[in-house]
Amino acid sequence: MKNNIIDNLILTAKNEYCKELEELSPAELHECLGRAMMGEITEKWAKAKKNHANSRRAYYFSAEFLMGRMMYNNLYAMGVLDQVKKLLADKGIDINVFEEIDDAALGNGGLGRLAACFLDSAATQDVPLDGYGIRYKYGLFKQSIEDGFQVERADDWQSFGDPWCIRRNEDTVIVKFADQVVKAVPYDMAVIGYGTDNINTLRLWEAEALNDFDFLQFNDSHYDAAVQDKNDAENITKVLYPNDNQYEGKVLRLKQQYFFCSASLQDIIKRYKAKYGNDYSNFANHCAIQLNDTHPVISIPELIRLLELDGLSFDAAFDIAQKTFAYTNHTVMSEALEKWDINLLTDVIPDVVEIIKNIDARLVADLTAKGLNVPVECECACAKADAKKEKEPVKTKLDGMRIIDGNLVHMARLAVYASSYTNGVAWIHTEILKDDVLKDWYAIYPERFQNKTNGVTQRRWLGLCNPQLSELISDKIGTKWVRNLDELSKLNDKIDEDLVKQFNAIKLEKKQELADYIAKHDGVQLDPNFIFDIQVKRLHEYKRQLLNAFSIMAIYFRLKEGKLPNFTPTAFIFGAKAAPGYARAKAIIKYINEIAKLVNNDPDVNDKLRVVFVANYNVSYAEKIMPAADISEQISTAGTEASGTGNMKFMINGAVTLGTFDGANVEIVQQAGEENNYIFGARVEEINELKNNYDPKAIYEANPEIKKVIDTLIDGRFTDGGNKTGEGSFAELRQSILEGASWHQPDHYFILRDLPDYIDAKLKANTDYKDRIAFGTKCLKNTANSGTFSSDRTILQYAKELWKLM
């Protein structure tokens, strides 16, 4: 295979660019090698598609697929990475040249990366799962840090070429809105399984105009009007998650979601009818559709609408839809559960609104039949009400369950009611869904609720990104772990001082690699002998990057005052993107960078303490960060993080978790032992008790260290870019903690409650690190006991228990 690839590469270079290999630019080489690889898998891909068409199959609907850089991953999956690397080297070409090619940022974080891991695992485990999403022109955004502030720029990832996606004009479909009709043009990406001939497909849709150029308008000098339809259509798939602070942004987001869902369902129906004709009695047996969060839930009424257009009654179509769909919930926070204004829905997709109304009416009938259409206050016949109350609408148990509630359409309620299964993504998350967020639904439909703890693919997140550790593991236990991560448990019996020393040497090497990369890309020098304490994830208040920043300031003050004489030198590394419209999150980025400027330029501490906020954190940056971490920061408020997957990537690569008892941290500790990690903070039960009786200002006033740290937001030490100290974004951060702000209660995420305990846990890890054998043993114990966190395990559970493919 490798010789075929190189031969095809040389031929493509000559045919396309009239160049020898060594004359190609990185982008040209990427395009040529990508095409050569795609040519090699064509027959296997076609065969896999035929096999899938003849059996029950599943589809994964997701607004995000954060695939990362495909070149290295595909070479690895095809088993030719080392050989191609050597053959290129023989031509004088360093394979690392592909690091100049940008990632396709078609996702925002864990949600999109989970979808990518699932596709990888399904292909490797021979599960017939294809993905459907959007081929965004610019994806999320490219982040730079200027004067400490996040600056967003368009991420034109396609400017480097895209050899991985094949345009399929023959499968183009039409999507209609109230004010617009567009073409949905599919692009297919091969998802190559490791150690198997199976290849799955990710189909991504682009929106195009029916007529992209009006010659007569142009000829009349109306140049903008001549391309108006083209621009309006392409805007739908231009950018991931357009800012929805304004009405127009909300409309565009809704159009994005409906666009890819309608196109995908039309595609599935077309494929079904090619085999079964217009007889839909076998549709739910033919396929299962997994809805990744609420973004694609509009698929449910859309499938019903499409089936009605083909002659089915509403009841028959609803029955098929309910059997076909399953829903993954990714959040326990009510503000993050999508709700659409029904008037906006009516403006954009009025026909779908009529279906939603029918589903809501069916829900009321179903729950009334179950005896739930009764007053909330009292269900007994002797209930008496005063005259005033008799004139008010009687509240019933249905009021908190209606899909259409007032003017809002609740997408999570629609998903739970009109699907076969609802699953959480970590044990504690699923328990919170059952006990709190969706407890009314669980009480009625307990059989629909399942847990499917997330996972990550070990092939990208260990095999590809950490070849040194992979080689050490394979030398000790063999290579079966690449397809069965449970094999890592065999390491437990082999951990001794010698193995720990080998592991520590590899960790130091990976830290040096990361330090070199950060120096090149972010201009900050780090000593790899420092502890690398890392928090990388989406920037959101509940993830509490601000808590981490406050702890660094507390440590800084203690170092300045000589209170930490035995402090192990530590580099605190952050990476995160804040949504462009999320002002408070962007203020936190600026605050962290102000801390970095203070610490890194202070000769009293910078031999012990360094802080860096890396710019444009993405999958490729993560591949360098995860293997280099000593300490993984997973510090969300207990009960807010559904699962996390970054915590798993760190664990597999041998980092200890410094975290709360939240999300998958709970299961990480169960697997690797609390003694090998650092757990702190209030647990879910205490948080629930505190919610109605919590006074952060009292904590602030009673603890001089906390007061000093919090006041760095307003004492003039740092600048937030405003003209007056105490009146800008930093002051607003402080106010949100002490007094509350916008919809926030004071210290909504309990930062001050957890800060002292957090600092203690951080310093405990700092002290433990001095014993390199003991600390290295903790790290290796995490690697050895990470087997359950493979996305292979997760996807096989989905396949067996939700999709019934096995």
Short mmCIF file of N, CA and C in Angstrom, two decimals, residues 306-409:
data_model
loop_
_atom_site.label_atom_id
_atom_site.label_comp_id
_atom_site.label_asym_id
_atom_site.label_seq_id
_atom_site.Cartn_x
_atom_site.Cartn_y
_atom_site.Cartn_z
N LEU A 306 -41.99 15.13 6.50
CA LEU A 306 -41.60 14.48 5.25
C LEU A 306 -42.40 13.20 5.01
N LEU A 307 -42.65 12.46 6.08
CA LEU A 307 -43.42 11.23 5.93
C LEU A 307 -44.88 11.54 5.60
N GLU A 308 -45.41 12.61 6.18
CA GLU A 308 -46.79 13.01 5.84
C GLU A 308 -46.89 13.42 4.37
N LEU A 309 -45.86 14.08 3.86
CA LEU A 309 -45.86 14.45 2.44
C LEU A 309 -45.91 13.22 1.54
N ASP A 310 -45.43 12.10 2.07
CA ASP A 310 -45.45 10.85 1.30
C ASP A 310 -46.69 10.02 1.59
N GLY A 311 -47.68 10.62 2.27
CA GLY A 311 -48.97 9.97 2.41
C GLY A 311 -49.26 9.33 3.76
N LEU A 312 -48.33 9.39 4.71
CA LEU A 312 -48.59 8.78 6.02
C LEU A 312 -49.43 9.72 6.88
N SER A 313 -50.22 9.11 7.76
CA SER A 313 -50.95 9.91 8.73
C SER A 313 -49.99 10.43 9.80
N PHE A 314 -50.43 11.46 10.53
CA PHE A 314 -49.57 11.99 11.60
C PHE A 314 -49.23 10.90 12.61
N ASP A 315 -50.22 10.11 13.03
CA ASP A 315 -49.97 9.09 14.06
C ASP A 315 -48.97 8.04 13.57
N ALA A 316 -49.10 7.64 12.31
CA ALA A 316 -48.17 6.64 11.77
C ALA A 316 -46.77 7.23 11.66
N ALA A 317 -46.68 8.47 11.23
CA ALA A 317 -45.38 9.12 11.09
C ALA A 317 -44.74 9.34 12.46
N PHE A 318 -45.55 9.74 13.44
CA PHE A 318 -45.02 9.94 14.78
C PHE A 318 -44.47 8.63 15.35
N ASP A 319 -45.19 7.57 15.14
CA ASP A 319 -44.74 6.27 15.64
C ASP A 319 -43.40 5.88 15.05
N ILE A 320 -43.22 6.11 13.76
CA ILE A 320 -41.94 5.80 13.10
C ILE A 320 -40.83 6.68 13.67
N ALA A 321 -41.11 7.98 13.82
CA ALA A 321 -40.10 8.91 14.32
C ALA A 321 -39.67 8.52 15.73
N GLN A 322 -40.64 8.21 16.57
CA GLN A 322 -40.31 7.88 17.96
C GLN A 322 -39.44 6.62 18.03
N LYS A 323 -39.67 5.68 17.18
CA LYS A 323 -38.86 4.45 17.17
C LYS A 323 -37.48 4.68 16.55
N THR A 324 -37.37 5.70 15.71
CA THR A 324 -36.13 5.92 14.96
C THR A 324 -35.11 6.73 15.75
N PHE A 325 -35.57 7.74 16.48
CA PHE A 325 -34.66 8.70 17.11
C PHE A 325 -34.28 8.30 18.53
N ALA A 326 -33.05 8.67 18.90
CA ALA A 326 -32.59 8.64 20.28
C ALA A 326 -31.86 9.95 20.53
N TYR A 327 -31.86 10.39 21.79
CA TYR A 327 -31.38 11.74 22.12
C TYR A 327 -30.30 11.67 23.20
N THR A 328 -29.17 12.33 22.92
CA THR A 328 -28.11 12.46 23.90
C THR A 328 -28.17 13.85 24.52
N ASN A 329 -28.33 13.89 25.83
CA ASN A 329 -28.31 15.17 26.56
C ASN A 329 -26.88 15.46 27.01
N HIS A 330 -26.44 16.71 26.81
CA HIS A 330 -25.07 17.08 27.16
C HIS A 330 -24.99 18.15 28.24
N THR A 331 -26.10 18.48 28.87
CA THR A 331 -26.02 19.55 29.87
C THR A 331 -27.09 19.37 30.93
N VAL A 332 -26.77 19.81 32.14
CA VAL A 332 -27.76 19.82 33.21
C VAL A 332 -28.22 21.24 33.51
N MET A 333 -27.68 22.22 32.80
CA MET A 333 -28.02 23.61 33.06
C MET A 333 -29.20 24.02 32.20
N SER A 334 -30.27 24.46 32.84
CA SER A 334 -31.50 24.76 32.12
C SER A 334 -31.31 25.84 31.07
N GLU A 335 -30.40 26.80 31.35
CA GLU A 335 -30.19 27.88 30.38
C GLU A 335 -29.54 27.40 29.09
N ALA A 336 -28.92 26.20 29.16
CA ALA A 336 -28.26 25.65 27.97
C ALA A 336 -29.15 24.70 27.19
N LEU A 337 -30.33 24.39 27.71
CA LEU A 337 -31.28 23.55 26.99
C LEU A 337 -32.06 24.42 26.01
N GLU A 338 -31.92 24.15 24.73
CA GLU A 338 -32.45 25.04 23.71
C GLU A 338 -33.96 25.23 23.82
N LYS A 339 -34.35 26.49 23.69
CA LYS A 339 -35.75 26.86 23.62
C LYS A 339 -35.90 27.88 22.49
N TRP A 340 -36.88 27.68 21.64
CA TRP A 340 -37.09 28.58 20.52
C TRP A 340 -38.40 29.33 20.70
N ASP A 341 -38.38 30.62 20.43
CA ASP A 341 -39.60 31.41 20.41
C ASP A 341 -40.48 30.90 19.27
N ILE A 342 -41.72 30.60 19.58
CA ILE A 342 -42.59 29.99 18.57
C ILE A 342 -42.87 30.95 17.42
N ASN A 343 -42.84 32.25 17.70
CA ASN A 343 -43.05 33.21 16.62
C ASN A 343 -41.87 33.21 15.65
N LEU A 344 -40.67 33.07 16.18
CA LEU A 344 -39.49 32.97 15.32
C LEU A 344 -39.56 31.71 14.48
N LEU A 345 -39.91 30.58 15.11
CA LEU A 345 -40.06 29.34 14.36
C LEU A 345 -41.09 29.49 13.24
N THR A 346 -42.19 30.17 13.56
CA THR A 346 -43.24 30.36 12.57
C THR A 346 -42.76 31.23 11.42
N ASP A 347 -41.93 32.20 11.72
CA ASP A 347 -41.38 33.07 10.67
C ASP A 347 -40.47 32.30 9.71
N VAL A 348 -39.80 31.27 10.22
CA VAL A 348 -38.76 30.59 9.44
C VAL A 348 -39.26 29.28 8.83
N ILE A 349 -39.91 28.44 9.66
CA ILE A 349 -40.35 27.12 9.19
C ILE A 349 -41.77 26.84 9.66
N PRO A 350 -42.76 27.56 9.11
CA PRO A 350 -44.14 27.45 9.60
C PRO A 350 -44.73 26.05 9.49
N ASP A 351 -44.39 25.31 8.46
CA ASP A 351 -44.95 23.96 8.32
C ASP A 351 -44.49 23.05 9.45
N VAL A 352 -43.26 23.23 9.90
CA VAL A 352 -42.74 22.41 10.99
C VAL A 352 -43.42 22.78 12.31
N VAL A 353 -43.77 24.05 12.48
CA VAL A 353 -44.46 24.49 13.69
C VAL A 353 -45.80 23.76 13.83
N GLU A 354 -46.48 23.56 12.73
CA GLU A 354 -47.76 22.83 12.79
C GLU A 354 -47.55 21.39 13.28
N ILE A 355 -46.47 20.78 12.87
CA ILE A 355 -46.16 19.43 13.35
C ILE A 355 -45.86 19.46 14.85
N ILE A 356 -45.09 20.46 15.28
CA ILE A 356 -44.77 20.57 16.71
C ILE A 356 -46.04 20.75 17.54
N LYS A 357 -46.97 21.53 17.03
CA LYS A 357 -48.25 21.71 17.74
C LYS A 357 -48.98 20.38 17.87
N ASN A 358 -48.95 19.58 16.81
CA ASN A 358 -49.60 18.27 16.86
C ASN A 358 -48.90 17.33 17.86
N ILE A 359 -47.58 17.41 17.91
CA ILE A 359 -46.85 16.58 18.88
C ILE A 359 -47.19 17.01 20.30
N ASP A 360 -47.28 18.33 20.51
CA ASP A 360 -47.64 18.83 21.84
C ASP A 360 -49.03 18.37 22.24
N ALA A 361 -49.96 18.41 21.30
CA ALA A 361 -51.33 17.95 21.59
C ALA A 361 -51.33 16.46 21.92
N ARG A 362 -50.54 15.69 21.22
CA ARG A 362 -50.44 14.25 21.51
C ARG A 362 -49.85 14.02 22.90
N LEU A 363 -48.83 14.83 23.24
CA LEU A 363 -48.24 14.73 24.59
C LEU A 363 -49.30 14.98 25.66
N VAL A 364 -50.09 16.02 25.48
CA VAL A 364 -51.13 16.33 26.47
C VAL A 364 -52.12 15.16 26.59
N ALA A 365 -52.49 14.59 25.47
CA ALA A 365 -53.42 13.46 25.50
C ALA A 365 -52.79 12.27 26.21
N ASP A 366 -51.53 11.98 25.89
CA ASP A 366 -50.85 10.84 26.51
C ASP A 366 -50.72 11.01 28.02
N LEU A 367 -50.30 12.20 28.45
CA LEU A 367 -50.09 12.41 29.88
C LEU A 367 -51.40 12.55 30.64
N THR A 368 -52.43 13.06 29.96
CA THR A 368 -53.75 13.11 30.58
C THR A 368 -54.26 11.69 30.82
N ALA A 369 -54.00 10.82 29.84
CA ALA A 369 -54.40 9.42 30.00
C ALA A 369 -53.67 8.73 31.14
N LYS A 370 -52.49 9.24 31.45
CA LYS A 370 -51.72 8.68 32.57
C LYS A 370 -52.07 9.35 33.90
N GLY A 371 -53.07 10.27 33.87
CA GLY A 371 -53.53 10.90 35.10
C GLY A 371 -52.72 12.08 35.56
N LEU A 372 -52.00 12.71 34.64
CA LEU A 372 -51.11 13.80 35.05
C LEU A 372 -51.72 15.18 34.85
N ASN A 373 -52.89 15.28 34.25
CA ASN A 373 -53.50 16.59 34.04
C ASN A 373 -54.30 17.00 35.28
N VAL A 374 -53.58 17.12 36.41
CA VAL A 374 -54.20 17.42 37.70
C VAL A 374 -53.44 18.56 38.34
N PRO A 375 -54.06 19.28 39.28
CA PRO A 375 -53.38 20.40 39.93
C PRO A 375 -52.10 19.96 40.63
N VAL A 376 -51.11 20.83 40.58
CA VAL A 376 -49.84 20.53 41.22
C VAL A 376 -49.98 20.57 42.73
N GLU A 377 -50.75 21.57 43.24
CA GLU A 377 -50.79 21.79 44.68
C GLU A 377 -51.45 20.63 45.43
N CYS A 378 -52.55 20.13 44.86
CA CYS A 378 -53.28 19.09 45.58
C CYS A 378 -54.07 18.25 44.59
N GLU A 379 -53.99 16.96 44.73
CA GLU A 379 -54.67 16.07 43.81
C GLU A 379 -55.97 15.51 44.40
N CYS A 380 -56.31 15.89 45.61
CA CYS A 380 -57.50 15.31 46.24
C CYS A 380 -58.75 16.12 45.89
N ALA A 381 -59.90 15.49 45.95
CA ALA A 381 -61.17 16.13 45.55
C ALA A 381 -61.59 17.20 46.52
N CYS A 382 -61.08 17.14 47.74
CA CYS A 382 -61.54 18.08 48.76
C CYS A 382 -60.76 19.39 48.76
N ALA A 383 -59.88 19.56 47.79
CA ALA A 383 -59.08 20.79 47.74
C ALA A 383 -60.01 21.99 47.60
N LYS A 384 -59.80 22.99 48.44
CA LYS A 384 -60.62 24.21 48.39
C LYS A 384 -59.75 25.39 47.97
N ALA A 385 -60.32 26.28 47.25
CA ALA A 385 -59.57 27.47 46.85
C ALA A 385 -60.43 28.69 47.14
N ASP A 386 -59.79 29.78 47.48
CA ASP A 386 -60.55 31.00 47.72
C ASP A 386 -61.02 31.57 46.38
N ALA A 387 -61.82 32.56 46.44
CA ALA A 387 -62.44 33.10 45.23
C ALA A 387 -61.40 33.64 44.26
N LYS A 388 -60.37 34.24 44.82
CA LYS A 388 -59.34 34.80 43.97
C LYS A 388 -58.64 33.70 43.17
N LYS A 389 -58.30 32.61 43.86
CA LYS A 389 -57.59 31.51 43.19
C LYS A 389 -58.47 30.85 42.15
N GLU A 390 -59.78 30.80 42.39
CA GLU A 390 -60.65 30.15 41.43
C GLU A 390 -60.64 30.87 40.09
N LYS A 391 -60.32 32.17 40.11
CA LYS A 391 -60.29 32.94 38.88
C LYS A 391 -58.97 32.79 38.14
N GLU A 392 -57.94 32.29 38.81
CA GLU A 392 -56.64 32.12 38.18
C GLU A 392 -56.57 30.77 37.48
N PRO A 393 -55.76 30.66 36.42
CA PRO A 393 -55.56 29.36 35.77
C PRO A 393 -55.00 28.35 36.75
N VAL A 394 -55.55 27.17 36.74
CA VAL A 394 -55.07 26.12 37.63
C VAL A 394 -53.80 25.50 37.05
N LYS A 395 -52.75 25.50 37.86
CA LYS A 395 -51.49 24.90 37.42
C LYS A 395 -51.56 23.39 37.59
N THR A 396 -51.14 22.68 36.55
CA THR A 396 -51.15 21.22 36.60
C THR A 396 -49.74 20.70 36.40
N LYS A 397 -49.57 19.41 36.61
CA LYS A 397 -48.27 18.78 36.41
C LYS A 397 -47.83 18.87 34.95
N LEU A 398 -48.78 19.06 34.06
CA LEU A 398 -48.44 19.17 32.64
C LEU A 398 -47.70 20.47 32.32
N ASP A 399 -47.90 21.50 33.16
CA ASP A 399 -47.36 22.81 32.81
C ASP A 399 -45.85 22.82 32.67
N GLY A 400 -45.17 22.00 33.43
CA GLY A 400 -43.72 21.94 33.35
C GLY A 400 -43.21 20.92 32.35
N MET A 401 -44.14 20.34 31.57
CA MET A 401 -43.75 19.29 30.63
C MET A 401 -44.20 19.58 29.20
N ARG A 402 -45.02 20.59 29.02
CA ARG A 402 -45.50 20.91 27.68
C ARG A 402 -44.34 21.27 26.76
N ILE A 403 -44.38 20.76 25.55
CA ILE A 403 -43.36 21.11 24.57
C ILE A 403 -43.49 22.58 24.18
N ILE A 404 -44.72 23.03 23.99
CA ILE A 404 -44.98 24.45 23.76
C ILE A 404 -45.45 25.03 25.09
N ASP A 405 -44.59 25.79 25.71
CA ASP A 405 -44.86 26.34 27.05
C ASP A 405 -44.86 27.86 26.92
N GLY A 406 -46.06 28.45 26.92
CA GLY A 406 -46.15 29.87 26.63
C GLY A 406 -45.75 30.10 25.18
N ASN A 407 -44.77 30.97 24.99
CA ASN A 407 -44.29 31.25 23.62
C ASN A 407 -43.04 30.47 23.28
N LEU A 408 -42.62 29.58 24.16
CA LEU A 408 -41.36 28.87 23.94
C LEU A 408 -41.59 27.41 23.58
N VAL A 409 -40.79 26.94 22.62
CA VAL A 409 -40.78 25.52 22.26
C VAL A 409 -39.54 24.91 22.90
#
